[in-house]
C-alpha cells in the first residue's frame, strides 16, 4: 500500500545526508566572519587577495559541480561523494598549515573542488520513494540554513580559541566525521535515473532561455555576491566599534536568532497567503536600503546600536531570500526539470560567492569599508530593477508518481494527455525509462482519486531490506 510515512532506511538516509551536507557547508561558511581579520598579517596579504581567499571556493564549486554529478552517475554516488569529501579535507589541511595568503587561497579552492552537492541530492533521491522525496529535499534546505547560522557563531569562537588554522582544522575534523556518516549511516542504494534531480543536458537550453528562472539565477548570484563581499567589511567594521574578534560570535548569535524569528512570519505570508512577489521584492529593496545605510560616511558616529540594527535588517532580508528562492525555483521550473533548474541556480550561487569575494576585496583596497557597502547597495538596486517586472509564481506543487501496471500499455503521449485531463494537474511529463510521471499540481483542486488510477501500489516493489511501517 502506498504510504507517505518515512521508512527506516529513508529516515537514516535523510538524517545522514542532511547532516553531511550541513557540516560541509558549515565548514565553508565558518571562515566568512573571521578570514578578513585573521589573514591581514599573513605574508603577501592584500585586500584583493583576502577577498579571493574568501570567495575562491565558489569558483571551483561552480566549475566542478556538473562534472561531479556526471561522475556520480557513472562511478556511483557514495564513491564520488567520498572522493569530494577527501578533497575538502585536503583543502582544509592545506589552509590550516598555510603561512601565506596564497596557500590559504589554494586551500579554499581545494575545499570547493569537492563539489558534491548534486551527487548528495541524487543519492538522497536514490534512497527515497517518490511520495516522500519533497520532504527529503526540504530537509537539505533546512540543514543549509542551520549550518549558516551556526557557522556565524562557531567560526569566531573557534578562531579566538585556536586561531584561523584552528577553524580549518575543525572543518577537516567535521569532514572526516561526514565520511564516517556516509559509509556507516547512509544505506547502500541502487543507482536510479531521476529527471528531477541533477542537471540534464537535454533540458539545459530551455532552462537558460526561461526568463522567470533567469531572474532567480540573477537573484541568487547577486545575493551571494553581496553576502561574500560584505563579509570582507563587516568583521572589520565591528572591530572599528571596539568589539574584539573574540566576541564577534556573540554579536552574530542574537542577530541571526532575531533575524530568523522575524523572517518566519514573512515566509508564511509569502507561501500561505500567496504574496511571494511583494515579499520577494520587499526583501531585495530592504537589502539595498540596509547596505546603503551601512555605507553612509560617519556610520561609526551613529553608534553601535544603530549599526547592529541595520545589520539585523540585512540578515532578515538575506535569510528570507535564502529560504524563499529555492521554493520559487521549484514553482517556476517545468515538470521534470527541477534538477536542471536547481543545477543552474546552484552554479550561479557559487559564482556569486567568488565574484563577491574578489570584488569585496578590491573595493576595500580602493574605497575602504564604506565603499563595499555602497557598491553592494547600488548592485542591489540594479538587482531590484532586473526582477521588478517578474510575474508572480503560480503556487504549484511538484509530484512524482510511479505509474501503475493498469496504464502500462499506454504510450507516453497518451499518458501525458490523460494526466493533464485530471483536475488540478497543470503540467505533466511521463518518463517511460523511469516508469514515473513528473507533475505540477494545484493542491486545492487536485482530484486525488483520478490520479490514484495512474499510480502504482508499492507493496510488491519494496526494495529488499526496506522496513515497512507498522500498521
Coordinates of C-alpha atoms in Angstrom, one line a residue:
X1 CA 0.0 0.0 0.0
X2 CA 1.3 3.4 -0.9
X3 CA 2.4 5.4 2.1
X4 CA 3.9 8.8 2.7
X5 CA 5.3 7.7 6.0
X6 CA 9.1 7.5 6.1
X7 CA 10.6 4.0 6.1
X8 CA 13.5 3.2 8.3
X9 CA 16.2 3.3 5.6
X10 CA 14.7 6.5 4.3
X11 CA 15.0 8.1 7.8
X12 CA 18.6 7.1 8.1
X13 CA 19.4 8.3 4.6
X14 CA 17.8 11.7 5.2
X15 CA 19.4 12.2 8.6
X16 CA 22.8 11.1 7.3
X17 CA 22.9 13.1 4.1
X18 CA 21.3 16.2 5.6
X19 CA 24.0 16.2 8.4
X20 CA 26.7 15.5 5.8
X21 CA 25.5 18.4 3.6
X22 CA 25.2 20.7 6.6
X23 CA 28.6 20.0 8.1
X24 CA 30.3 20.5 4.7
X25 CA 28.5 23.9 4.2
X26 CA 29.2 24.9 7.7
X27 CA 32.9 24.3 7.1
X28 CA 32.8 26.6 4.1
X29 CA 30.8 29.3 5.9
X30 CA 32.8 29.3 9.2
X31 CA 35.6 31.4 7.7
X32 CA 33.3 34.1 6.5
X33 CA 33.2 36.1 9.7
X34 CA 36.9 35.6 10.5
X35 CA 39.0 35.3 7.4
X36 CA 39.3 39.1 6.7
X37 CA 40.5 39.7 10.3
X38 CA 43.0 36.8 10.7
X39 CA 44.7 37.0 7.3
X40 CA 45.8 40.6 7.3
X41 CA 49.2 39.8 8.8
X42 CA 49.9 36.9 6.5
X43 CA 52.8 37.2 4.1
X44 CA 51.6 38.8 0.8
X45 CA 48.1 39.6 2.1
X46 CA 46.3 42.4 0.3
X47 CA 42.6 43.2 0.4
X48 CA 42.0 41.8 -3.0
X49 CA 43.8 38.5 -2.2
X50 CA 41.9 38.3 1.1
X51 CA 38.7 38.6 -1.0
X52 CA 39.9 35.9 -3.3
X53 CA 40.6 33.6 -0.4
X54 CA 37.1 34.3 1.0
X55 CA 35.3 33.5 -2.3
X56 CA 37.7 31.2 -4.0
X57 CA 35.8 28.1 -3.1
X58 CA 32.8 29.4 -5.1
X59 CA 34.8 29.3 -8.4
X60 CA 35.8 25.6 -8.1
X61 CA 32.3 24.7 -6.8
X62 CA 30.7 26.3 -9.9
X63 CA 33.1 24.8 -12.4
X64 CA 33.2 21.2 -11.0
X65 CA 29.6 20.8 -9.7
X66 CA 28.3 19.4 -13.1
X67 CA 31.3 17.1 -13.7
X68 CA 30.9 15.6 -10.3
X69 CA 27.2 15.0 -11.0
X70 CA 28.1 13.2 -14.2
X71 CA 30.8 11.1 -12.5
X72 CA 28.3 10.1 -9.8
X73 CA 26.0 8.7 -12.5
X74 CA 28.8 6.6 -13.8
X75 CA 31.0 5.6 -10.9
X76 CA 28.4 5.5 -8.1
X77 CA 27.2 8.2 -5.7
X78 CA 28.9 7.2 -2.5
X79 CA 32.3 6.8 -4.1
X80 CA 32.2 10.2 -5.7
X81 CA 30.9 11.9 -2.6
X82 CA 33.7 10.2 -0.6
X83 CA 36.2 11.5 -3.1
X84 CA 34.8 15.0 -2.9
X85 CA 35.0 14.9 0.9
X86 CA 38.6 13.8 0.6
X87 CA 39.3 16.9 -1.5
X88 CA 37.6 19.0 1.1
X89 CA 39.7 17.5 3.9
X90 CA 42.9 18.1 1.8
X91 CA 41.9 21.7 1.2
X92 CA 41.2 22.2 4.9
X93 CA 44.6 20.8 5.9
X94 CA 46.4 23.0 3.3
X95 CA 44.7 26.1 4.6
X96 CA 45.3 25.1 8.2
X97 CA 49.0 24.8 7.6
X98 CA 49.3 27.9 5.4
X99 CA 51.9 30.6 6.1
X100 CA 50.9 32.8 3.2
X101 CA 47.7 34.2 1.7
X102 CA 48.4 32.2 -1.5
X103 CA 48.3 29.0 0.5
X104 CA 45.0 30.0 2.0
X105 CA 43.6 30.6 -1.4
X106 CA 44.8 27.2 -2.6
X107 CA 43.2 25.5 0.4
X108 CA 39.9 27.3 -0.2
X109 CA 39.9 26.4 -3.8
X110 CA 40.6 22.8 -2.9
X111 CA 37.8 22.8 -0.4
X112 CA 35.4 24.0 -3.1
X113 CA 36.7 21.4 -5.6
X114 CA 34.9 18.7 -3.8
X115 CA 31.7 19.8 -5.5
X116 CA 29.4 17.0 -4.3
X117 CA 26.1 18.9 -3.7
X118 CA 24.5 17.4 -6.8
X119 CA 25.7 13.9 -6.0
X120 CA 24.3 14.2 -2.5
X121 CA 20.9 15.2 -3.8
X122 CA 21.0 12.4 -6.3
X123 CA 21.9 9.8 -3.6
X124 CA 19.0 11.1 -1.5
X125 CA 16.7 10.6 -4.4
X126 CA 18.0 7.1 -4.9
X127 CA 17.2 6.4 -1.2
X128 CA 13.7 7.7 -1.1
X129 CA 10.4 7.0 -2.8
X130 CA 8.5 9.4 -5.0
X131 CA 5.9 10.3 -2.4
X132 CA 8.4 11.3 0.3
X133 CA 11.0 12.9 -1.9
X134 CA 9.8 16.5 -1.4
X135 CA 10.1 16.1 2.4
X136 CA 13.6 14.6 1.9
X137 CA 14.8 17.5 -0.3
X138 CA 13.3 20.1 2.1
X139 CA 15.4 18.6 4.9
X140 CA 18.5 19.5 3.0
X141 CA 17.4 23.1 2.6
X142 CA 16.7 23.4 6.3
X143 CA 20.1 22.0 7.1
X144 CA 21.8 24.7 5.0
X145 CA 20.1 27.5 6.9
X146 CA 21.0 25.9 10.2
X147 CA 24.6 25.5 9.0
X148 CA 24.9 29.2 8.1
X149 CA 23.5 30.4 11.4
X150 CA 25.8 28.1 13.4
X151 CA 28.9 29.0 11.3
X152 CA 28.4 32.7 12.1
X153 CA 28.7 31.9 15.8
X154 CA 31.2 28.9 15.8
X155 CA 33.7 30.5 13.4
X156 CA 34.6 33.5 15.6
X157 CA 34.7 31.3 18.8
X158 CA 36.9 28.7 17.2
X159 CA 39.2 31.4 15.7
X160 CA 39.6 33.1 19.1
X161 CA 40.4 29.8 20.8
X162 CA 42.7 28.2 18.2
X163 CA 43.4 30.9 15.6
X164 CA 42.5 30.7 11.9
X165 CA 44.3 27.5 11.5
X166 CA 42.1 26.0 14.2
X167 CA 39.0 26.9 12.2
X168 CA 40.4 24.9 9.2
X169 CA 41.4 22.0 11.4
X170 CA 37.9 22.0 12.8
X171 CA 36.4 21.8 9.2
X172 CA 38.8 18.9 8.4
X173 CA 37.6 17.0 11.5
X174 CA 33.9 17.6 10.6
X175 CA 34.6 16.4 7.1
X176 CA 36.2 13.2 8.4
X177 CA 33.1 12.7 10.6
X178 CA 31.0 13.2 7.5
X179 CA 32.9 10.4 5.8
X180 CA 32.1 8.1 8.6
X181 CA 28.4 9.1 8.4
X182 CA 28.4 8.4 4.7
X183 CA 29.8 4.9 5.0
X184 CA 28.2 3.8 8.2
X185 CA 24.8 5.6 8.4
X186 CA 23.7 6.1 4.9
X187 CA 22.4 2.8 3.5
X188 CA 23.5 1.5 0.1
X189 CA 21.1 2.2 -2.7
X190 CA 20.7 1.2 -6.3
X191 CA 21.6 3.8 -8.8
X192 CA 18.5 5.1 -10.5
X193 CA 17.6 7.8 -13.0
X194 CA 15.8 10.8 -11.7
X195 CA 15.0 13.5 -14.2
X196 CA 14.0 15.9 -11.4
X197 CA 17.4 15.5 -9.6
X198 CA 20.7 16.6 -11.2
X199 CA 21.4 18.5 -14.3
X200 CA 20.1 17.1 -17.6
X201 CA 22.0 18.5 -20.6
X202 CA 18.9 18.0 -22.8
X203 CA 16.9 20.4 -20.7
X204 CA 19.7 23.0 -20.3
X205 CA 18.9 25.2 -23.3
X206 CA 15.2 25.5 -22.3
X207 CA 16.1 26.3 -18.7
X208 CA 18.6 29.0 -19.7
X209 CA 16.0 30.6 -22.0
X210 CA 13.3 30.7 -19.3
X211 CA 13.2 34.4 -18.3
X212 CA 11.5 33.7 -15.0
X213 CA 14.1 31.2 -13.9
X214 CA 16.9 33.5 -15.2
X215 CA 15.6 36.2 -12.8
X216 CA 16.0 33.7 -9.9
X217 CA 19.6 32.8 -11.1
X218 CA 20.4 36.5 -11.2
X219 CA 18.9 36.8 -7.7
X220 CA 21.0 34.0 -6.1
X221 CA 24.1 35.3 -7.9
X222 CA 23.6 38.8 -6.5
X223 CA 22.6 37.6 -3.0
X224 CA 25.8 35.6 -2.5
X225 CA 27.9 38.1 -4.2
X226 CA 26.6 40.7 -1.8
X227 CA 27.0 38.4 1.2
X228 CA 30.6 37.4 0.5
X229 CA 31.7 41.0 -0.4
X230 CA 30.1 42.3 2.8
X231 CA 32.0 39.8 5.0
X232 CA 35.2 41.4 3.8
X233 CA 33.9 44.6 5.5
X234 CA 31.6 43.6 8.3
X235 CA 34.1 42.0 10.7
X236 CA 36.5 45.0 10.2
X237 CA 33.6 47.4 10.9
X238 CA 32.8 45.6 14.2
X239 CA 36.5 46.0 15.2
X240 CA 36.3 49.7 14.4
X241 CA 33.5 49.8 17.0
X242 CA 35.8 48.4 19.6
X243 CA 34.5 44.8 19.5
X244 CA 37.3 42.3 19.8
X245 CA 37.3 39.4 17.2
X246 CA 36.9 37.0 20.1
X247 CA 33.5 38.5 20.8
X248 CA 32.1 38.6 17.3
X249 CA 30.4 35.2 17.7
X250 CA 28.2 36.7 20.5
X251 CA 27.3 39.6 18.2
X252 CA 26.2 37.3 15.4
X253 CA 24.3 34.9 17.7
X254 CA 21.4 37.3 18.7
X255 CA 21.5 39.0 15.2
X256 CA 20.9 35.6 13.4
X257 CA 18.5 34.4 16.0
X258 CA 16.3 37.5 15.9
X259 CA 16.6 37.7 12.1
X260 CA 15.3 34.1 11.9
X261 CA 12.3 34.9 14.2
X262 CA 11.4 38.0 12.2
X263 CA 11.7 36.0 8.9
X264 CA 9.2 33.3 9.7
X265 CA 6.0 35.4 9.6
X266 CA 7.2 36.7 6.2
X267 CA 7.7 33.2 4.8
X268 CA 4.2 32.3 6.0
X269 CA 2.8 35.4 4.3
X270 CA 4.6 34.6 1.0
X271 CA 3.7 30.9 1.0
X272 CA 0.3 30.5 2.8
X273 CA -1.2 33.8 1.6
X274 CA 0.4 33.7 -1.8
X275 CA 2.2 37.0 -1.6
X276 CA 5.5 35.7 -2.9
X277 CA 6.2 38.6 -5.3
X278 CA 5.7 41.5 -2.9
X279 CA 7.6 39.7 -0.2
X280 CA 10.5 38.9 -2.6
X281 CA 10.7 42.5 -3.9
X282 CA 10.5 43.9 -0.4
X283 CA 13.4 41.8 0.7
X284 CA 15.6 42.9 -2.2
X285 CA 14.7 46.5 -1.5
X286 CA 15.5 46.0 2.2
X287 CA 18.9 44.7 1.3
X288 CA 19.6 47.7 -0.9
X289 CA 18.5 50.2 1.8
X290 CA 20.3 48.5 4.6
X291 CA 23.6 48.4 2.7
X292 CA 23.3 52.0 1.6
X293 CA 22.7 52.9 5.3
X294 CA 25.8 50.9 6.3
X295 CA 27.9 52.7 3.7
X296 CA 27.0 56.2 4.9
X297 CA 30.1 58.1 5.9
X298 CA 30.1 58.5 9.7
X299 CA 28.2 55.4 10.5
X300 CA 30.5 55.0 13.4
X301 CA 29.2 58.2 14.8
X302 CA 25.7 57.0 15.0
X303 CA 26.7 54.3 17.5
X304 CA 27.0 50.6 17.6
X305 CA 23.3 50.1 18.3
X306 CA 22.3 51.7 15.0
X307 CA 24.9 49.7 13.1
X308 CA 23.7 46.4 14.6
X309 CA 20.0 47.3 13.9
X310 CA 20.7 47.9 10.3
X311 CA 22.8 44.8 10.1
X312 CA 19.9 42.9 11.6
X313 CA 17.6 44.2 8.9
X314 CA 20.1 43.0 6.3
X315 CA 20.1 39.5 7.8
X316 CA 16.3 39.3 8.0
X317 CA 16.2 40.1 4.3
X318 CA 19.1 37.7 3.5
X319 CA 17.6 34.8 5.4
X320 CA 14.2 35.4 3.9
X321 CA 15.6 35.3 0.3
X322 CA 17.7 32.3 1.1
X323 CA 14.6 30.5 2.3
X324 CA 12.2 31.5 -0.5
X325 CA 14.3 31.4 -3.6
X326 CA 14.6 27.6 -3.8
X327 CA 10.8 27.5 -3.3
X328 CA 10.3 29.9 -6.2
X329 CA 12.7 27.8 -8.4
X330 CA 10.6 24.7 -7.6
X331 CA 7.4 26.5 -8.5
X332 CA 8.8 28.0 -11.7
X333 CA 10.7 25.0 -13.1
X334 CA 8.8 22.9 -15.7
X335 CA 7.7 19.4 -14.7
X336 CA 10.6 17.1 -14.6
X337 CA 13.2 19.9 -15.0
X338 CA 13.6 20.9 -11.3
X339 CA 17.0 19.2 -11.1
X340 CA 18.4 21.1 -14.1
X341 CA 16.9 24.4 -12.9
X342 CA 18.5 23.8 -9.4
X343 CA 21.8 22.9 -11.0
X344 CA 22.0 26.2 -12.9
X345 CA 20.7 28.0 -9.8
X346 CA 23.5 26.5 -7.6
X347 CA 26.2 27.3 -10.1
X348 CA 25.0 30.9 -10.1
X349 CA 25.1 30.9 -6.3
X350 CA 28.7 29.7 -6.2
X351 CA 29.9 32.1 -8.9
X352 CA 28.3 34.9 -7.0
X353 CA 30.3 34.0 -3.9
X354 CA 33.5 34.0 -5.9
X355 CA 32.8 37.4 -7.6
X356 CA 31.7 38.8 -4.3
X357 CA 34.9 37.8 -2.6
X358 CA 37.1 39.2 -5.3
X359 CA 35.0 42.4 -5.7
X360 CA 34.7 43.0 -2.0
X361 CA 38.5 42.7 -1.5
X362 CA 39.2 45.0 -4.4
X363 CA 36.6 47.6 -3.2
X364 CA 38.0 47.5 0.3
X365 CA 41.5 48.3 -1.1
X366 CA 40.3 51.1 -3.4
X367 CA 37.4 52.8 -1.4
X368 CA 37.5 51.4 2.1
X369 CA 34.8 49.6 4.1
X370 CA 32.1 52.1 3.2
X371 CA 32.9 51.7 -0.5
X372 CA 32.0 48.0 -0.2
X373 CA 28.6 48.7 1.3
X374 CA 27.7 51.5 -1.1
X375 CA 28.8 49.4 -4.1
X376 CA 26.8 46.4 -3.0
X377 CA 23.8 48.7 -2.2
X378 CA 23.9 50.0 -5.7
X379 CA 24.2 46.4 -7.1
X380 CA 21.1 45.5 -5.0
X381 CA 19.2 48.4 -6.7
X382 CA 20.2 47.1 -10.1
X383 CA 19.0 43.6 -9.0
X384 CA 15.7 45.1 -7.9
X385 CA 15.3 46.7 -11.3
X386 CA 16.0 43.4 -13.0
X387 CA 13.3 41.5 -11.1
X388 CA 10.7 44.2 -10.8
X389 CA 8.7 43.1 -13.8
X390 CA 8.6 39.4 -12.8
X391 CA 5.2 37.6 -12.9
X392 CA 4.1 36.2 -9.5
X393 CA 4.9 32.5 -9.5
X394 CA 2.0 30.1 -9.7
X395 CA 1.6 28.2 -6.4
X396 CA 2.1 24.8 -7.9
X397 CA 3.5 21.7 -6.1
X398 CA 5.7 19.1 -7.6
X399 CA 4.6 15.5 -7.6
X400 CA 6.5 12.4 -8.8
X401 CA 4.2 9.4 -9.2
X402 CA 5.1 5.8 -10.1
X403 CA 3.0 4.5 -13.0
X404 CA 0.6 1.6 -12.3
X405 CA 0.5 -1.6 -14.4
X406 CA -3.0 -0.8 -15.4
X407 CA -1.7 2.0 -17.7
X408 CA 1.5 0.3 -18.8
X409 CA 0.0 -0.3 -22.3
X410 CA -0.4 3.4 -23.0
X411 CA 2.2 5.5 -24.8
X412 CA 3.9 8.3 -23.0
X413 CA 2.0 10.8 -25.1
X414 CA -1.4 9.2 -24.2
X415 CA -0.5 9.0 -20.5
X416 CA 0.6 12.7 -20.5
X417 CA -2.7 13.7 -22.2
X418 CA -4.8 11.7 -19.7
X419 CA -2.9 13.1 -16.7
X420 CA -3.4 16.7 -17.9
X421 CA -7.1 16.0 -18.1
X422 CA -7.2 15.4 -14.3
X423 CA -8.5 18.3 -12.3
X424 CA -5.6 20.1 -10.6
X425 CA -2.8 18.7 -12.9
X426 CA -1.2 21.7 -14.6
X427 CA 1.9 20.1 -16.1
X428 CA 2.9 16.5 -16.8
X429 CA 6.0 14.8 -18.1
X430 CA 6.0 11.0 -18.5
X431 CA 9.4 9.3 -18.5
X432 CA 9.0 5.7 -19.5
X433 CA 12.5 4.7 -18.7
X434 CA 11.8 5.5 -15.0
X435 CA 8.2 4.4 -15.1
X436 CA 7.2 7.7 -13.4
X437 CA 5.4 10.9 -14.2
X438 CA 6.6 14.3 -13.1
X439 CA 3.6 16.6 -12.3
X440 CA 3.0 20.2 -11.3
X441 CA -0.3 20.3 -9.5
X442 CA -2.6 22.7 -7.7
X443 CA -3.2 21.1 -4.3
X444 CA -6.5 22.8 -3.7
X445 CA -8.2 21.4 -6.8
X446 CA -6.3 18.1 -7.4
X447 CA -8.5 15.1 -8.0
X448 CA -6.6 12.6 -5.9
X449 CA -8.9 9.7 -6.8
X450 CA -8.5 10.2 -10.5
X451 CA -4.7 10.4 -10.1
X452 CA -4.7 7.2 -8.0
X453 CA -5.7 5.3 -11.1
X454 CA -2.3 6.0 -12.6
X455 CA -0.3 5.4 -9.5
X456 CA 1.3 2.0 -8.8
X457 CA 1.0 0.4 -5.4
X458 CA 4.3 -0.1 -3.6
X459 CA 3.8 -3.3 -1.6
X460 CA 5.2 -5.6 -4.3
X461 CA 8.0 -3.1 -5.2
X462 CA 9.5 -2.5 -1.7
X463 CA 13.3 -2.8 -2.0
X464 CA 15.0 -5.7 -0.3
X465 CA 15.8 -4.9 3.3
X466 CA 13.4 -2.0 3.5
X467 CA 11.5 -1.6 6.7
X468 CA 7.7 -1.3 6.3
X469 CA 6.0 0.9 8.8
X470 CA 3.8 -0.9 11.3
X471 CA 0.1 -0.6 10.6

